[in-house]
Short mmCIF file of C-alpha atoms in Angstrom, two decimals:
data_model
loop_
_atom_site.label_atom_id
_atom_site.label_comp_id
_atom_site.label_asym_id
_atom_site.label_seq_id
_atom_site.Cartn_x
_atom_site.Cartn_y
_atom_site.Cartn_z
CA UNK A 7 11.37 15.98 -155.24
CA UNK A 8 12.30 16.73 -158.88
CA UNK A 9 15.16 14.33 -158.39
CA UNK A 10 12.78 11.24 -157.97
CA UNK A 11 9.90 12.68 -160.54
CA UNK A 12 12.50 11.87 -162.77
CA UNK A 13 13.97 8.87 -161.46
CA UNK A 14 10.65 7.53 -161.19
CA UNK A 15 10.34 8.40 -164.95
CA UNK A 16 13.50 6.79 -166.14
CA UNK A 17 12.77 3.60 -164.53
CA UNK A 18 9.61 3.10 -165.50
CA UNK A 19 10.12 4.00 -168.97
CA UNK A 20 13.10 1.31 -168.76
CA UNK A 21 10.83 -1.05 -167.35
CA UNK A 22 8.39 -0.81 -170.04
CA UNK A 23 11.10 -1.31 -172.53
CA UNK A 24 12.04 -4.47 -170.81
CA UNK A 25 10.86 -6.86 -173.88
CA UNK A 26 12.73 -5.27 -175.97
CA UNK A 27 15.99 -4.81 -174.39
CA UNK A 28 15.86 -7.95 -172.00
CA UNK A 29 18.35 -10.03 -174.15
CA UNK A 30 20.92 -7.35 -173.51
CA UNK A 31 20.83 -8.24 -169.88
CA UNK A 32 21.08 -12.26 -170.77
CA UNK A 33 23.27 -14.37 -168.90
CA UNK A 34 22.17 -17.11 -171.31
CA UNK A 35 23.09 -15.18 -174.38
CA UNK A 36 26.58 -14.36 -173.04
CA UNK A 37 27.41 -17.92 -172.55
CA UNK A 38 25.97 -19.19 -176.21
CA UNK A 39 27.96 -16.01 -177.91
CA UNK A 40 31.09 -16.90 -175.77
CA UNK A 41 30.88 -20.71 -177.22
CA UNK A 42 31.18 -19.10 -180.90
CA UNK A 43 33.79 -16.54 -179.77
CA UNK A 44 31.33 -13.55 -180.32
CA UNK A 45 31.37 -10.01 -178.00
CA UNK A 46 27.32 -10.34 -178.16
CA UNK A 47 25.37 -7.06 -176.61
CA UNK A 48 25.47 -8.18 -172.93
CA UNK A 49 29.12 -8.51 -172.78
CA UNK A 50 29.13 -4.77 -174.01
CA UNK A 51 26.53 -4.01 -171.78
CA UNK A 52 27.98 -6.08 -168.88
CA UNK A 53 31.58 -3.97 -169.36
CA UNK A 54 29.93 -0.94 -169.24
CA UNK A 55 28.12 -1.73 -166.07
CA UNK A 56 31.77 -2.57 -164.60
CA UNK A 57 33.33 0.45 -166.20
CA UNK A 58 30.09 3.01 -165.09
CA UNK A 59 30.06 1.14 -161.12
CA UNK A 60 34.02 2.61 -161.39
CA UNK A 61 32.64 6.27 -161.00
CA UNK A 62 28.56 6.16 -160.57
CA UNK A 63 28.34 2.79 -158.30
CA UNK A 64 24.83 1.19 -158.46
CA UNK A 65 23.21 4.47 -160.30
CA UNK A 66 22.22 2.11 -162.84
CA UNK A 67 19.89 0.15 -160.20
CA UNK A 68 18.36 3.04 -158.57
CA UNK A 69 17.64 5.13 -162.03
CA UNK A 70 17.59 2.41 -165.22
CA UNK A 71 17.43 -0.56 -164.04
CA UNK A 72 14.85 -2.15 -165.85
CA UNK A 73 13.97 -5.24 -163.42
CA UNK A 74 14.62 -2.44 -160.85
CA UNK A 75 11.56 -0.86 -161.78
CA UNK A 76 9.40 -4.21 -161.88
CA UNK A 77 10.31 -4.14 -158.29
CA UNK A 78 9.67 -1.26 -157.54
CA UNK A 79 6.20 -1.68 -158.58
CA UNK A 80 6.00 -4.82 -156.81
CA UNK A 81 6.84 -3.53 -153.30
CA UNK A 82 2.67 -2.16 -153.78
CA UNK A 83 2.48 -5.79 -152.91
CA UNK A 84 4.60 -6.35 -150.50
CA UNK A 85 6.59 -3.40 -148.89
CA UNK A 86 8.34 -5.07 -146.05
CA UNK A 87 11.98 -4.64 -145.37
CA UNK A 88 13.50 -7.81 -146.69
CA UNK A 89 16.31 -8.94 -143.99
CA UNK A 90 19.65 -8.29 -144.53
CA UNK A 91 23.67 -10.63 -143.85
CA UNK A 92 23.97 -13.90 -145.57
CA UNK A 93 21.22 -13.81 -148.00
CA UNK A 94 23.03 -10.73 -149.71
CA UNK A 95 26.13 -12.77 -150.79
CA UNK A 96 23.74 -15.33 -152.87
CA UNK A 97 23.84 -13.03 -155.86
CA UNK A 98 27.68 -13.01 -155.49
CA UNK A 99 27.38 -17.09 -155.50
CA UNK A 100 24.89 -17.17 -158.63
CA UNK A 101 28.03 -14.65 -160.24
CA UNK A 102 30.88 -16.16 -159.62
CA UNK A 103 29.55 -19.36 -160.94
CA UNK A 104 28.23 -17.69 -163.94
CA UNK A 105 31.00 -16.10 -164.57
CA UNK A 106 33.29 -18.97 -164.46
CA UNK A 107 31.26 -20.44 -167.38
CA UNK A 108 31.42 -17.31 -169.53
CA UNK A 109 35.56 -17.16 -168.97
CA UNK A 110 35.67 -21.34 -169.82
CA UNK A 111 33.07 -20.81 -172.57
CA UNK A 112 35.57 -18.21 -174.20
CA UNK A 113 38.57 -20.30 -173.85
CA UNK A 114 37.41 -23.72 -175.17
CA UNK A 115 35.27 -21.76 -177.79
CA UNK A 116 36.71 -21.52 -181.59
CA UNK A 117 36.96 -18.97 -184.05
CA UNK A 118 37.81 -15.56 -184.75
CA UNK A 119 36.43 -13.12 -182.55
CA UNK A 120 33.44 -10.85 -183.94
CA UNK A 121 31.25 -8.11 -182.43
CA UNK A 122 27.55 -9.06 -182.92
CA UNK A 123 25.77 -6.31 -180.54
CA UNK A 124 22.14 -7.60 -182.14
CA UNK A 125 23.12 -11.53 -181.35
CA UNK A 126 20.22 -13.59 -181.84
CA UNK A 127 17.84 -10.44 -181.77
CA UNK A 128 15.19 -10.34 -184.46
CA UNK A 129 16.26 -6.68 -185.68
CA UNK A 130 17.42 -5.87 -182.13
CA UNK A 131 14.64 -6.33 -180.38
CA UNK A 132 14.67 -9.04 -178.05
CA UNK A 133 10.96 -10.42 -177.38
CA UNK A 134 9.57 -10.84 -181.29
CA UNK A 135 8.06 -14.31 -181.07
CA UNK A 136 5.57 -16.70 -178.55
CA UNK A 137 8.73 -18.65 -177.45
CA UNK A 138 10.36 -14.83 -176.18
CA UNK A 139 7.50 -13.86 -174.53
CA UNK A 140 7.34 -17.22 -171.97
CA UNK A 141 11.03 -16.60 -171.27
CA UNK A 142 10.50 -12.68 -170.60
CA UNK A 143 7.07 -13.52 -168.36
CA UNK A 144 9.32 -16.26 -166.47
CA UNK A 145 11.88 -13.11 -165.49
CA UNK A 146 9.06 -11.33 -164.20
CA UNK A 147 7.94 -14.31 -162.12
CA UNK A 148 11.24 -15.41 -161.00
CA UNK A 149 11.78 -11.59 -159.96
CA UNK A 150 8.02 -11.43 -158.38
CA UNK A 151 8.04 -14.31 -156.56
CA UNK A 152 11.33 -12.79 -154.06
CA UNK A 153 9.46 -9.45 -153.71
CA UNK A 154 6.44 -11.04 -152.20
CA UNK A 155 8.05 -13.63 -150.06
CA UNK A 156 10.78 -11.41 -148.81
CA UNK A 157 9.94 -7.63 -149.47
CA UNK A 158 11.05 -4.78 -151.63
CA UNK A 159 14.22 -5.06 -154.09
CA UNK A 160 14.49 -8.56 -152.54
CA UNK A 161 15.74 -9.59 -155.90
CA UNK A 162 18.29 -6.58 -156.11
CA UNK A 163 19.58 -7.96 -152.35
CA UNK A 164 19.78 -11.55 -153.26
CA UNK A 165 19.91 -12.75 -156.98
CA UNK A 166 20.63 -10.09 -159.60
CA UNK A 167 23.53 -11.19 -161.70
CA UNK A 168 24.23 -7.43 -162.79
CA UNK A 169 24.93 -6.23 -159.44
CA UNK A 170 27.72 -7.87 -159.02
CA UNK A 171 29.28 -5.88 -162.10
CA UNK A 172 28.38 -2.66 -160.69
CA UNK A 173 29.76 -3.57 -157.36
CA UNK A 174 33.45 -5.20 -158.69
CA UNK A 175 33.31 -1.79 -160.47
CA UNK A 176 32.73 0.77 -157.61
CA UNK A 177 34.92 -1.30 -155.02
CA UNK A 178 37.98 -0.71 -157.38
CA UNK A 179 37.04 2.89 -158.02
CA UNK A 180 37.64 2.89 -154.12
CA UNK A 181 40.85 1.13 -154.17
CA UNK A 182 42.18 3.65 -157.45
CA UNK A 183 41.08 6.75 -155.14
CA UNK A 184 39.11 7.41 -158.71
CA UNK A 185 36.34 10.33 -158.02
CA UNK A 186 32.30 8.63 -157.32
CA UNK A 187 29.30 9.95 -157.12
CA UNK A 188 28.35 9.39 -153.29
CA UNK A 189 26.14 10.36 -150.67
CA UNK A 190 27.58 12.05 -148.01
CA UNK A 191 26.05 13.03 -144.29
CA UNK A 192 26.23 16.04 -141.38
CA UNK A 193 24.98 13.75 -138.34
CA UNK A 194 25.02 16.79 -136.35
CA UNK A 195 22.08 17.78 -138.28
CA UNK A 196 19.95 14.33 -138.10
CA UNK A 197 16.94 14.93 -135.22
CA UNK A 198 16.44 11.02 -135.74
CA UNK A 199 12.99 11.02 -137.41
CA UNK A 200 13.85 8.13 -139.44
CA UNK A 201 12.24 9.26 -143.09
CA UNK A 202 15.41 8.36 -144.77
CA UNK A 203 14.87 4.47 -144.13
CA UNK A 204 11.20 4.66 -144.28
CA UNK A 205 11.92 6.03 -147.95
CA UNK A 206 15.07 3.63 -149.03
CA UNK A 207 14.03 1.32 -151.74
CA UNK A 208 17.30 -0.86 -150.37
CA UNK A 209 15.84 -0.85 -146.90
CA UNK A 210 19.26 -0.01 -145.91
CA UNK A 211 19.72 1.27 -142.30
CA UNK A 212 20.86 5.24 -143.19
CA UNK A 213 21.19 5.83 -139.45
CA UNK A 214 24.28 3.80 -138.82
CA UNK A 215 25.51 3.79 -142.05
CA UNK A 216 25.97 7.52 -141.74
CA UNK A 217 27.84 7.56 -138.83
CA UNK A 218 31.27 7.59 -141.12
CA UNK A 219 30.20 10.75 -142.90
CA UNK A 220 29.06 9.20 -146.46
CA UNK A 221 27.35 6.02 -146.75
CA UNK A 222 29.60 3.36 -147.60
CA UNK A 223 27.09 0.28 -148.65
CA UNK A 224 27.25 -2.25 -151.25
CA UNK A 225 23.66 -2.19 -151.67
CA UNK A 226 22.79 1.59 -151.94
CA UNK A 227 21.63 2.62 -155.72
CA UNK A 228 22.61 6.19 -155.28
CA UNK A 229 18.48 7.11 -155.75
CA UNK A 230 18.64 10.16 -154.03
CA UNK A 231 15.29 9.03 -151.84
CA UNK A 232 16.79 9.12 -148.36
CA UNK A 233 18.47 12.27 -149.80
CA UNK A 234 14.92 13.58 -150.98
CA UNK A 235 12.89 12.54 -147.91
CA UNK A 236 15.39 14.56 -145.74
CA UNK A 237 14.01 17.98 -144.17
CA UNK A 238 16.82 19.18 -142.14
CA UNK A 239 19.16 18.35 -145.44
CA UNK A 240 21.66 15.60 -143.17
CA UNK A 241 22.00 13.71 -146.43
CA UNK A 242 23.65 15.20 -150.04
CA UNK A 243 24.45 13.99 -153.13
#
C-alpha cells in the first residue's frame, strides 16, 4: 500500500505541474525547433523516455506521467474498462506519422545545430500567457473527452504520442537481453479472485497475461496496483 501512497503522490504532484512543464511534452514544439535545427526540451525529454523504456518500460506512465494522472482522476467519471485490439495501434499511427515529420523537419531544416532546452518557454515555464492557457485546457479536453466515451487511461490505450517512445524503448531492451524492471507471477498461488484487474489502471487482463510467468504487455505501466491489490502475493515486482 505504501507503493501506491506514493505513486499516487508523484502523479498527482506531476499532474499539477502540468502548465508548467506541458511544452516539454510538445509534439508541436519538436517539429518548429526541428525546422531551425534546434535539440528543444522535448527532444531531450522524448530520448530519455526511449532511453528510460530500455530498462524501466512504461514506469513513466504509471508513476509521472503527467496526463497520466488527469486520467486517472477522470476514471471518477467514467471507470469502465475501455476495450482492447485495434484501437491500441492508433497511437502507433498518430507516431509514426509524427515522427516522420520531425525526421523530414530536421533534414530540410538549416543551420547549425543548438541545444535550447527552454525553447519558446517564457523562463521555462510553459503556460505564462492567455494564448498558453487555451492550448493547455484543449489537452485536457482532448484527453477528457476519450476517458468518458471509452473508460479509464483510454487516452494512454489509444492516442498518447509518448507511449510509443517508452514502448520502442522497452521492446529493444528485450531484444539486447538488457536487465527491466518487470512484474513477474507464481500462478500456483492465484485462487482467481480477480482484484488484480479490478485494480489495473490499464484494464489489462492479469489472469492470462500471467500465465507465462511475468507479464509481458505493451500496455502495463509497471504501477505496482495489481501487485498491491494481491493477498496471496501471486504478483512481484
Amino acid at each position: 500500500m505504501a507503493l501506491q501512497k506514493i505513486r499516487r503522490f508523484t502523479i498527482i504532484i506531476s499532474m499539477l505541474l502540468f502548465p508548467i512543464t506541458i511544452w516539454y511534452f510538445s509534439p508541436y514544439l519538436i517539429i518548429m525547433a526541428a525546422m531551425q535545427h534546434i535539440i528543444n526540451g522535448s527532444f531531450i525529454v522524448f530520448t530519455l523516455m526511449f532511453l528510460s523504456g530500455m530498462f524501466f518500460g512504461r514506469l513513466w506512465c504509471g508513476f509521472f506521467c503527467p496526463t497520466g494522472g488527469m486520467s486517472e482522476c477522470f476514471a471518477t467519471f467514467s471507470d469502465k474498462a475501455p476495450k482492447q485490439g485495434w484501437r491500441n495501434y492508433i497511437k502507433y499511427g498518430i507516431w509514426l506519422v509524427w515522427i516522420s515529420g520531425v525526421v523530414i523537419c530536421h533534414i530540410l531544416g538549416k543551420g547549425s545545430y543548438t541545444i535550447q532546452p527552454f525553447f519558446m518557454t517564457d523562463h521555462g515555464i510553459s503556460v505564462s500567457n492567455i494564448y498558453s492557457y487555451v492550448i493547455y485546457y484543449g489537452i485536457v479536453i482532448l484527453f477528457l473527452i476519450p476517458a468518458l466515451i471509452h473508460g479509464k487511461r483510454a487516452n494512454c490505450h489509444y492516442i498518447c504520442w509518448m507511449a510509443p517512445f517508452m514502448i520502442a524503448g522497452y521492446k529493444l531492451g528485450r531484444i539486447l537481453h538488457l536487465p527491466q524492471m518487470k512484474i513477474k507471477s507464481e500462478k500456483s498461488k492465484c485462487t482467481g479472485c480477480g482484484m488484480c484487474e479490478k485494480k489495473c489502471p490499464m484494464s489489462l487482463s492479469i489472469k492470462s497475461l500471467m500465465e507465462s510467468g511475468e507479464i509481458k504487455s505493451a500496455e502495463c505501466i509497471l504501477c505496482g496496483e495489481c501487485v498491491s491489490a494481491c493477498k496471496n502475493k501471486v504478483l512481484s515486482i
